[in-house]
Tab-separated table of N, CA and C in Angstrom:
chain	number	residue	atom	x	y	z
A	1	MET	N	27.148	-0.257	-13.540
A	1	MET	CA	26.408	1.223	-14.064
A	1	MET	C	25.574	1.042	-13.419
A	2	PRO	N	24.701	2.986	-13.475
A	2	PRO	CA	23.914	3.285	-12.599
A	2	PRO	C	23.290	3.325	-13.531
A	3	PRO	N	22.063	3.359	-13.106
A	3	PRO	CA	20.682	3.136	-12.739
A	3	PRO	C	19.897	4.914	-13.653
A	4	ILE	N	19.003	4.277	-14.800
A	4	ILE	CA	18.925	4.746	-15.696
A	4	ILE	C	17.425	5.864	-15.047
A	5	LYS	N	17.822	7.095	-14.901
A	5	LYS	CA	16.788	8.679	-13.799
A	5	LYS	C	15.920	8.314	-14.828
A	6	ILE	N	14.722	7.891	-14.632
A	6	ILE	CA	13.441	8.201	-14.687
A	6	ILE	C	12.242	9.068	-14.058
A	7	LEU	N	12.027	10.410	-14.789
A	7	LEU	CA	10.809	11.394	-14.790
A	7	LEU	C	9.779	10.711	-15.635
A	8	LEU	N	7.764	10.517	-15.078
A	8	LEU	CA	7.073	10.167	-15.141
A	8	LEU	C	6.312	11.376	-15.212
A	9	CYS	N	5.000	11.712	-16.041
A	9	CYS	CA	4.728	13.317	-16.245
A	9	CYS	C	3.116	12.583	-17.608
A	10	GLU	N	2.050	12.260	-15.318
A	10	GLU	CA	1.040	11.797	-16.292
A	10	GLU	C	-0.063	11.868	-16.043
A	11	ASP	N	-0.947	12.554	-16.217
A	11	ASP	CA	-1.920	13.043	-15.118
A	11	ASP	C	-2.974	12.259	-14.945
A	12	ASP	N	-3.012	11.310	-15.702
A	12	ASP	CA	-3.800	9.904	-15.002
A	12	ASP	C	-3.321	9.509	-13.630
A	13	THR	N	-4.074	9.499	-12.560
A	13	THR	CA	-3.542	8.573	-11.612
A	13	THR	C	-3.887	7.335	-11.154
A	14	GLU	N	-4.602	6.534	-12.046
A	14	GLU	CA	-3.648	5.787	-11.788
A	14	GLU	C	-2.643	5.191	-12.701
A	15	LYS	N	-3.270	5.423	-14.125
A	15	LYS	CA	-1.710	5.388	-14.564
A	15	LYS	C	-0.226	5.884	-14.320
A	16	ARG	N	-0.158	6.548	-13.740
A	16	ARG	CA	0.711	7.658	-13.167
A	16	ARG	C	1.849	6.139	-12.087
A	17	ASN	N	0.679	6.144	-10.364
A	17	ASN	CA	0.746	4.368	-10.114
A	17	ASN	C	1.136	3.641	-11.155
A	18	TYR	N	0.842	3.138	-12.070
A	18	TYR	CA	1.016	2.795	-12.441
A	18	TYR	C	2.526	1.766	-13.338
A	19	LEU	N	3.217	3.046	-14.226
A	19	LEU	CA	3.665	3.422	-14.488
A	19	LEU	C	5.792	3.602	-12.859
A	20	HIS	N	4.630	4.195	-12.104
A	20	HIS	CA	6.067	4.705	-11.414
A	20	HIS	C	6.202	2.857	-10.733
A	21	LEU	N	4.806	2.223	-10.470
A	21	LEU	CA	5.462	0.633	-9.540
A	21	LEU	C	6.800	0.086	-10.817
A	22	LEU	N	6.243	0.273	-11.736
A	22	LEU	CA	5.975	-0.782	-13.076
A	22	LEU	C	8.046	0.318	-13.323
A	23	MET	N	8.234	0.959	-12.841
A	23	MET	CA	9.987	1.491	-13.111
A	23	MET	C	10.061	0.983	-11.829
A	24	LYS	N	9.431	0.879	-10.662
A	24	LYS	CA	10.418	0.456	-9.188
A	24	LYS	C	10.889	-0.999	-9.631
A	25	GLY	N	9.993	-1.791	-10.410
A	25	GLY	CA	10.558	-2.947	-9.985
A	25	GLY	C	11.983	-3.780	-11.109
A	26	TYR	N	12.358	-2.534	-11.895
A	26	TYR	CA	13.548	-3.288	-12.101
A	26	TYR	C	15.160	-1.976	-11.482
A	27	ASP	N	16.149	-2.639	-10.879
A	27	ASP	CA	17.007	-2.494	-10.197
A	27	ASP	C	17.882	-0.931	-11.714
A	28	ALA	N	17.125	-1.476	-12.577
A	28	ALA	CA	17.869	-0.650	-13.833
A	28	ALA	C	17.862	1.040	-14.293
A	29	PHE	N	16.460	1.198	-13.766
A	29	PHE	CA	16.108	2.186	-13.155
A	29	PHE	C	15.480	2.978	-12.110
A	30	GLU	N	15.744	4.434	-12.497
A	30	GLU	CA	15.512	5.023	-10.583
A	30	GLU	C	14.887	5.631	-10.769
A	31	VAL	N	13.451	5.937	-10.696
A	31	VAL	CA	12.737	6.812	-10.450
A	31	VAL	C	12.923	7.949	-9.467
A	32	VAL	N	13.361	9.498	-10.823
A	32	VAL	CA	13.706	10.521	-9.755
A	32	VAL	C	12.848	11.826	-9.726
A	33	GLY	N	11.580	11.130	-10.457
A	33	GLY	CA	9.654	12.400	-9.810
A	33	GLY	C	8.547	11.525	-11.055
A	34	VAL	N	8.031	11.917	-10.515
A	34	VAL	CA	6.953	11.320	-10.604
A	34	VAL	C	5.437	13.372	-10.344
A	35	PHE	N	5.762	13.833	-11.903
A	35	PHE	CA	3.633	14.848	-11.597
A	35	PHE	C	2.956	14.596	-12.296
A	36	ASP	N	2.380	15.218	-12.155
A	36	ASP	CA	0.837	15.720	-12.951
A	36	ASP	C	-0.101	16.339	-14.423
A	37	ARG	N	1.948	17.307	-13.553
A	37	ARG	CA	1.714	17.772	-14.842
A	37	ARG	C	2.636	19.041	-15.354
A	38	GLY	N	1.788	19.299	-16.438
A	38	GLY	CA	3.587	20.223	-17.700
A	38	GLY	C	4.750	21.186	-16.524
A	39	GLU	N	3.410	22.157	-16.451
A	39	GLU	CA	4.219	23.198	-15.730
A	39	GLU	C	5.369	22.732	-14.076
A	40	THR	N	4.686	21.440	-13.652
A	40	THR	CA	5.644	20.775	-12.354
A	40	THR	C	7.282	20.400	-13.541
A	41	ALA	N	6.362	19.464	-13.789
A	41	ALA	CA	7.918	18.659	-14.551
A	41	ALA	C	9.097	19.665	-15.270
A	42	ILE	N	7.864	20.523	-15.633
A	42	ILE	CA	9.212	21.321	-16.316
A	42	ILE	C	10.081	22.646	-15.616
A	43	ALA	N	9.684	22.153	-14.500
A	43	ALA	CA	10.093	23.842	-13.703
A	43	ALA	C	11.356	22.658	-12.557
A	44	GLN	N	11.273	21.286	-12.651
A	44	GLN	CA	12.375	20.579	-11.647
A	44	GLN	C	13.001	20.090	-12.139
A	45	VAL	N	13.196	19.951	-13.634
A	45	VAL	CA	13.488	18.291	-14.133
A	45	VAL	C	14.762	19.180	-14.954
A	46	ALA	N	15.742	20.538	-14.573
A	46	ALA	CA	16.382	20.613	-14.542
A	46	ALA	C	17.831	20.765	-12.886
A	47	LEU	N	17.096	20.262	-11.774
A	47	LEU	CA	17.505	19.926	-10.750
A	47	LEU	C	17.480	18.349	-11.076
A	48	LEU	N	16.293	17.151	-11.194
A	48	LEU	CA	16.612	16.159	-10.784
A	48	LEU	C	18.012	15.272	-11.977
A	49	GLU	N	17.260	16.246	-13.319
A	49	GLU	CA	18.775	15.301	-14.512
A	49	GLU	C	18.117	14.689	-14.732
A	50	PRO	N	16.684	13.974	-14.997
A	50	PRO	CA	16.566	12.697	-15.308
A	50	PRO	C	17.156	12.421	-16.877
A	51	ASP	N	17.491	10.767	-17.134
A	51	ASP	CA	17.808	10.566	-18.574
A	51	ASP	C	17.343	10.486	-19.540
A	52	VAL	N	14.851	10.099	-18.500
A	52	VAL	CA	14.336	9.859	-20.159
A	52	VAL	C	13.683	10.571	-19.273
A	53	VAL	N	11.707	11.325	-20.214
A	53	VAL	CA	11.531	11.335	-19.350
A	53	VAL	C	10.348	10.429	-20.016
A	54	ILE	N	9.508	10.829	-19.455
A	54	ILE	CA	7.793	9.877	-20.063
A	54	ILE	C	6.781	10.457	-19.915
A	55	MET	N	6.911	11.144	-21.072
A	55	MET	CA	4.861	12.358	-21.579
A	55	MET	C	4.326	11.361	-22.020
A	56	ASP	N	3.505	11.980	-21.874
A	56	ASP	CA	1.805	12.150	-21.503
A	56	ASP	C	1.523	13.036	-22.221
A	57	ILE	N	1.292	13.203	-23.686
A	57	ILE	CA	0.184	14.689	-24.372
A	57	ILE	C	-0.676	15.075	-23.739
A	58	GLU	N	-1.554	15.005	-23.932
A	58	GLU	CA	-3.065	15.171	-22.930
A	58	GLU	C	-2.711	15.620	-21.190
A	59	LEU	N	-1.819	17.146	-21.222
A	59	LEU	CA	-2.390	17.216	-19.320
A	59	LEU	C	-3.170	18.840	-19.674
A	60	PRO	N	-3.435	18.856	-17.691
A	60	PRO	CA	-4.107	19.770	-18.078
A	60	PRO	C	-2.875	21.213	-17.688
A	61	GLY	N	-3.622	22.489	-18.532
A	61	GLY	CA	-2.739	23.291	-19.077
A	61	GLY	C	-1.436	23.007	-19.431
A	62	ILE	N	0.045	23.246	-19.584
A	62	ILE	CA	0.657	23.297	-20.877
A	62	ILE	C	1.437	21.630	-21.173
A	63	SER	N	0.520	21.609	-22.849
A	63	SER	CA	0.355	20.405	-23.374
A	63	SER	C	1.858	19.234	-23.068
A	64	GLY	N	1.877	18.366	-23.206
A	64	GLY	CA	2.829	17.403	-23.096
A	64	GLY	C	3.818	17.726	-24.331
A	65	ILE	N	3.421	17.854	-25.556
A	65	ILE	CA	4.217	18.403	-26.950
A	65	ILE	C	4.306	19.630	-26.507
A	66	GLU	N	4.256	20.913	-25.374
A	66	GLU	CA	4.494	21.944	-25.009
A	66	GLU	C	5.738	22.527	-24.461
A	67	SER	N	5.268	21.062	-23.304
A	67	SER	CA	6.408	20.538	-22.251
A	67	SER	C	8.018	19.447	-22.599
A	68	THR	N	7.428	19.484	-23.329
A	68	THR	CA	8.611	18.253	-24.071
A	68	THR	C	9.271	19.586	-25.150
A	69	ARG	N	9.105	20.672	-25.559
A	69	ARG	CA	9.565	21.648	-26.174
A	69	ARG	C	10.110	22.187	-25.737
A	70	LEU	N	10.030	23.141	-23.949
A	70	LEU	CA	11.147	23.824	-22.875
A	70	LEU	C	11.541	22.669	-22.031
A	71	ILE	N	11.386	21.835	-22.140
A	71	ILE	CA	12.731	20.066	-21.721
A	71	ILE	C	13.809	20.299	-21.925
A	72	LYS	N	13.559	20.060	-22.967
A	72	LYS	CA	14.338	19.527	-25.192
A	72	LYS	C	15.483	20.851	-24.471
A	73	GLU	N	14.544	22.756	-24.761
A	73	GLU	CA	15.353	23.550	-24.249
A	73	GLU	C	16.611	23.515	-23.340
A	74	ALA	N	16.231	23.730	-21.792
A	74	ALA	CA	16.370	22.942	-20.456
A	74	ALA	C	17.919	22.340	-20.845
A	75	LEU	N	17.338	20.772	-20.875
A	75	LEU	CA	17.851	19.537	-20.708
A	75	LEU	C	18.224	18.886	-22.414
A	76	PRO	N	18.688	19.145	-23.170
A	76	PRO	CA	18.702	19.001	-24.910
A	76	PRO	C	18.771	17.241	-24.797
A	77	ASP	N	19.628	16.560	-23.830
A	77	ASP	CA	20.127	15.546	-23.780
A	77	ASP	C	19.169	14.248	-23.625
A	78	VAL	N	18.390	15.331	-23.125
A	78	VAL	CA	17.360	14.297	-22.068
A	78	VAL	C	16.613	13.291	-23.039
A	79	HIS	N	16.002	12.288	-23.379
A	79	HIS	CA	15.440	11.800	-23.639
A	79	HIS	C	13.825	11.277	-23.326
A	80	ILE	N	13.210	12.104	-24.307
A	80	ILE	CA	11.273	11.892	-24.606
A	80	ILE	C	11.207	11.102	-25.637
A	81	VAL	N	9.680	10.337	-24.208
A	81	VAL	CA	8.705	9.362	-24.794
A	81	VAL	C	8.059	9.849	-24.675
A	82	MET	N	7.640	10.017	-25.640
A	82	MET	CA	5.399	10.483	-25.302
A	82	MET	C	5.203	8.830	-25.257
A	83	TYR	N	4.216	8.587	-24.371
A	83	TYR	CA	3.429	8.646	-23.722
A	83	TYR	C	1.740	8.414	-23.365
A	84	THR	N	1.010	7.940	-25.305
A	84	THR	CA	-0.251	8.573	-25.360
A	84	THR	C	-1.169	7.718	-26.247
A	85	ILE	N	-2.474	7.093	-26.184
A	85	ILE	CA	-3.623	7.505	-26.359
A	85	ILE	C	-3.883	7.678	-28.062
A	86	TYR	N	-3.376	9.019	-28.417
A	86	TYR	CA	-3.308	9.094	-29.667
A	86	TYR	C	-2.369	8.817	-30.878
A	87	GLU	N	-2.674	8.562	-31.257
A	87	GLU	CA	-2.474	8.509	-33.183
A	87	GLU	C	-2.798	8.925	-34.578
A	88	ASP	N	-3.186	10.029	-34.524
A	88	ASP	CA	-3.500	11.128	-34.913
A	88	ASP	C	-1.554	11.315	-34.846
A	89	GLU	N	-1.548	11.306	-36.965
A	89	GLU	CA	-0.472	11.967	-37.066
A	89	GLU	C	-0.009	13.361	-36.637
A	90	ASP	N	-1.097	14.455	-36.467
A	90	ASP	CA	-0.587	15.423	-36.220
A	90	ASP	C	0.303	15.952	-34.905
A	91	LYS	N	-0.721	15.669	-33.969
A	91	LYS	CA	-0.252	15.597	-33.033
A	91	LYS	C	1.645	13.987	-32.509
A	92	LEU	N	2.307	12.901	-33.344
A	92	LEU	CA	3.144	12.751	-33.994
A	92	LEU	C	4.152	12.953	-34.199
A	93	PHE	N	4.087	13.359	-35.196
A	93	PHE	CA	4.888	14.129	-36.025
A	93	PHE	C	5.070	16.000	-35.554
A	94	ASP	N	3.870	16.845	-34.243
A	94	ASP	CA	4.421	17.788	-33.568
A	94	ASP	C	5.284	17.283	-32.381
A	95	SER	N	4.939	15.832	-31.559
A	95	SER	CA	5.973	15.066	-30.795
A	95	SER	C	7.316	14.882	-31.306
A	96	LEU	N	7.315	14.975	-32.200
A	96	LEU	CA	8.424	14.755	-32.778
A	96	LEU	C	9.819	15.781	-33.128
A	97	CYS	N	8.450	16.660	-33.652
A	97	CYS	CA	9.301	18.095	-34.025
A	97	CYS	C	8.943	18.459	-32.547
A	98	ALA	N	9.467	18.618	-31.382
A	98	ALA	CA	9.682	19.532	-30.128
A	98	ALA	C	10.584	18.467	-30.117
A	99	GLY	N	11.117	17.392	-30.406
A	99	GLY	CA	12.128	16.987	-29.009
A	99	GLY	C	11.691	15.964	-28.578
A	100	ALA	N	10.364	14.441	-29.133
A	100	ALA	CA	10.890	13.357	-27.869
A	100	ALA	C	11.463	12.415	-29.356
A	101	SER	N	12.700	11.176	-29.096
A	101	SER	CA	12.994	10.289	-28.906
A	101	SER	C	12.092	9.143	-29.781
A	102	GLY	N	10.425	9.823	-29.245
A	102	GLY	CA	9.683	7.722	-29.350
A	102	GLY	C	8.529	8.357	-29.139
A	103	TYR	N	7.951	7.029	-29.514
A	103	TYR	CA	6.290	7.924	-29.176
A	103	TYR	C	5.473	6.528	-28.960
A	104	LEU	N	5.530	6.252	-28.377
A	104	LEU	CA	4.484	5.204	-27.284
A	104	LEU	C	2.389	5.363	-27.414
A	105	LEU	N	2.054	4.539	-27.652
A	105	LEU	CA	0.419	4.356	-27.438
A	105	LEU	C	0.305	3.502	-26.289
A	106	LYS	N	-0.626	3.920	-25.140
A	106	LYS	CA	-0.399	3.358	-23.868
A	106	LYS	C	-1.357	1.883	-23.477
A	107	LYS	N	-1.564	1.620	-25.171
A	107	LYS	CA	-2.178	-0.048	-24.948
A	107	LYS	C	-0.762	-0.692	-25.179
A	108	THR	N	0.160	-0.619	-25.504
A	108	THR	CA	1.473	-0.827	-26.222
A	108	THR	C	1.327	-1.715	-24.379
A	109	PRO	N	2.433	-3.322	-24.829
A	109	PRO	CA	2.355	-4.045	-23.503
A	109	PRO	C	3.291	-3.026	-22.596
A	110	PRO	N	3.513	-3.656	-21.132
A	110	PRO	CA	4.607	-2.810	-20.460
A	110	PRO	C	6.611	-2.944	-20.765
A	111	HIS	N	6.483	-4.760	-20.262
A	111	HIS	CA	7.882	-4.934	-21.062
A	111	HIS	C	8.189	-4.113	-22.063
A	112	TYR	N	7.150	-3.606	-23.279
A	112	TYR	CA	7.180	-2.538	-24.292
A	112	TYR	C	8.342	-1.582	-23.975
A	113	LEU	N	7.655	-1.230	-23.605
A	113	LEU	CA	8.010	0.239	-22.621
A	113	LEU	C	9.127	0.334	-21.551
A	114	VAL	N	9.178	-0.662	-21.028
A	114	VAL	CA	10.437	-1.303	-20.674
A	114	VAL	C	12.076	-1.438	-21.563
A	115	ASN	N	11.091	-1.946	-23.185
A	115	ASN	CA	12.520	-1.648	-23.673
A	115	ASN	C	13.182	-0.705	-24.395
A	116	ALA	N	11.970	-0.066	-24.106
A	116	ALA	CA	12.065	1.338	-24.952
A	116	ALA	C	13.131	2.716	-24.575
A	117	ILE	N	12.819	2.076	-23.481
A	117	ILE	CA	13.182	3.571	-22.045
A	117	ILE	C	14.832	2.998	-22.973
A	118	ARG	N	15.623	0.815	-23.196
A	118	ARG	CA	16.896	0.635	-23.387
A	118	ARG	C	16.810	1.596	-24.057
A	119	GLU	N	16.010	1.394	-24.840
A	119	GLU	CA	16.527	1.177	-26.569
A	119	GLU	C	16.952	2.767	-27.524
A	120	VAL	N	16.453	4.141	-26.419
A	120	VAL	CA	16.353	5.006	-26.576
A	120	VAL	C	17.281	5.527	-25.891
A	121	MET	N	17.854	4.691	-24.798
A	121	MET	CA	19.248	5.280	-24.669
A	121	MET	C	20.497	4.690	-24.956
A	122	GLU	N	20.338	4.322	-26.189
A	122	GLU	CA	20.921	3.070	-26.131
A	122	GLU	C	21.537	4.728	-28.283
A	123	GLY	N	20.467	5.116	-28.621
A	123	GLY	CA	20.704	6.228	-28.906
A	123	GLY	C	19.368	5.620	-30.019
A	124	GLY	N	18.841	4.773	-29.649
A	124	GLY	CA	17.386	4.316	-30.930
A	124	GLY	C	16.085	5.580	-30.814
A	125	SER	N	15.114	4.983	-31.418
A	125	SER	CA	13.460	6.008	-31.174
A	125	SER	C	12.806	5.297	-31.423
A	126	PRO	N	12.393	4.804	-30.316
A	126	PRO	CA	11.329	3.349	-29.823
A	126	PRO	C	9.978	4.137	-30.815
A	127	MET	N	8.564	3.451	-30.815
A	127	MET	CA	8.081	3.625	-31.509
A	127	MET	C	6.482	2.340	-31.116
A	128	SER	N	5.150	3.051	-30.989
A	128	SER	CA	4.173	1.690	-31.034
A	128	SER	C	4.438	1.487	-32.662
A	129	PRO	N	4.535	-0.416	-33.369
A	129	PRO	CA	4.542	-0.365	-34.291
A	129	PRO	C	3.732	0.478	-35.714
A	130	GLY	N	2.123	0.530	-35.195
A	130	GLY	CA	1.331	1.305	-35.825
A	130	GLY	C	1.801	3.250	-36.600
A	131	ILE	N	2.847	3.383	-35.313
A	131	ILE	CA	3.204	4.357	-35.368
A	131	ILE	C	3.894	4.650	-36.498
A	132	ALA	N	5.489	3.616	-35.733
A	132	ALA	CA	6.378	3.740	-36.659
A	132	ALA	C	5.669	3.614	-38.473
A	133	ARG	N	4.960	2.593	-38.890
A	133	ARG	CA	4.360	2.800	-39.951
A	133	ARG	C	3.913	3.975	-40.709
A	134	LYS	N	3.338	4.817	-39.735
A	134	LYS	CA	2.677	6.437	-40.152
A	134	LYS	C	4.052	7.402	-39.539
A	135	VAL	N	4.834	7.110	-38.985
A	135	VAL	CA	6.070	7.735	-39.853
A	135	VAL	C	6.460	8.001	-41.205
A	136	ILE	N	7.002	6.438	-41.704
A	136	ILE	CA	7.154	5.707	-42.751
A	136	ILE	C	6.897	6.106	-43.970
A	137	ARG	N	5.575	6.181	-43.968
A	137	ARG	CA	4.796	6.867	-45.283
A	137	ARG	C	4.241	7.957	-45.074
């Protein structure tokens, strides 16, 4: 089975490097792009053809939510998992309406993010527990 191709879009350098190292630690994953701006991710996504995009919401320039919408227009089959500090319902529902397949908080343990990538590839919609409760309400 070929590795899952992952594109990372995170503006915080430390968090971006951490995510990149985490993903590189798994043979089942191949990091095809690492970006700090939505505009760059949008411009490169069709070329890189990731299976999964890990997207921060708060980015300089185009937000992660708008980037999600534009990436889904270019590649409707790509899975986008929002990876954010925001727990508010507006950002959650805007992300889902833009086409996100999952929504994880940055305080989520690393193994949960790894499992979320596998889950989204199997057709699931991974969410941090508190976020899932908001969706149900």
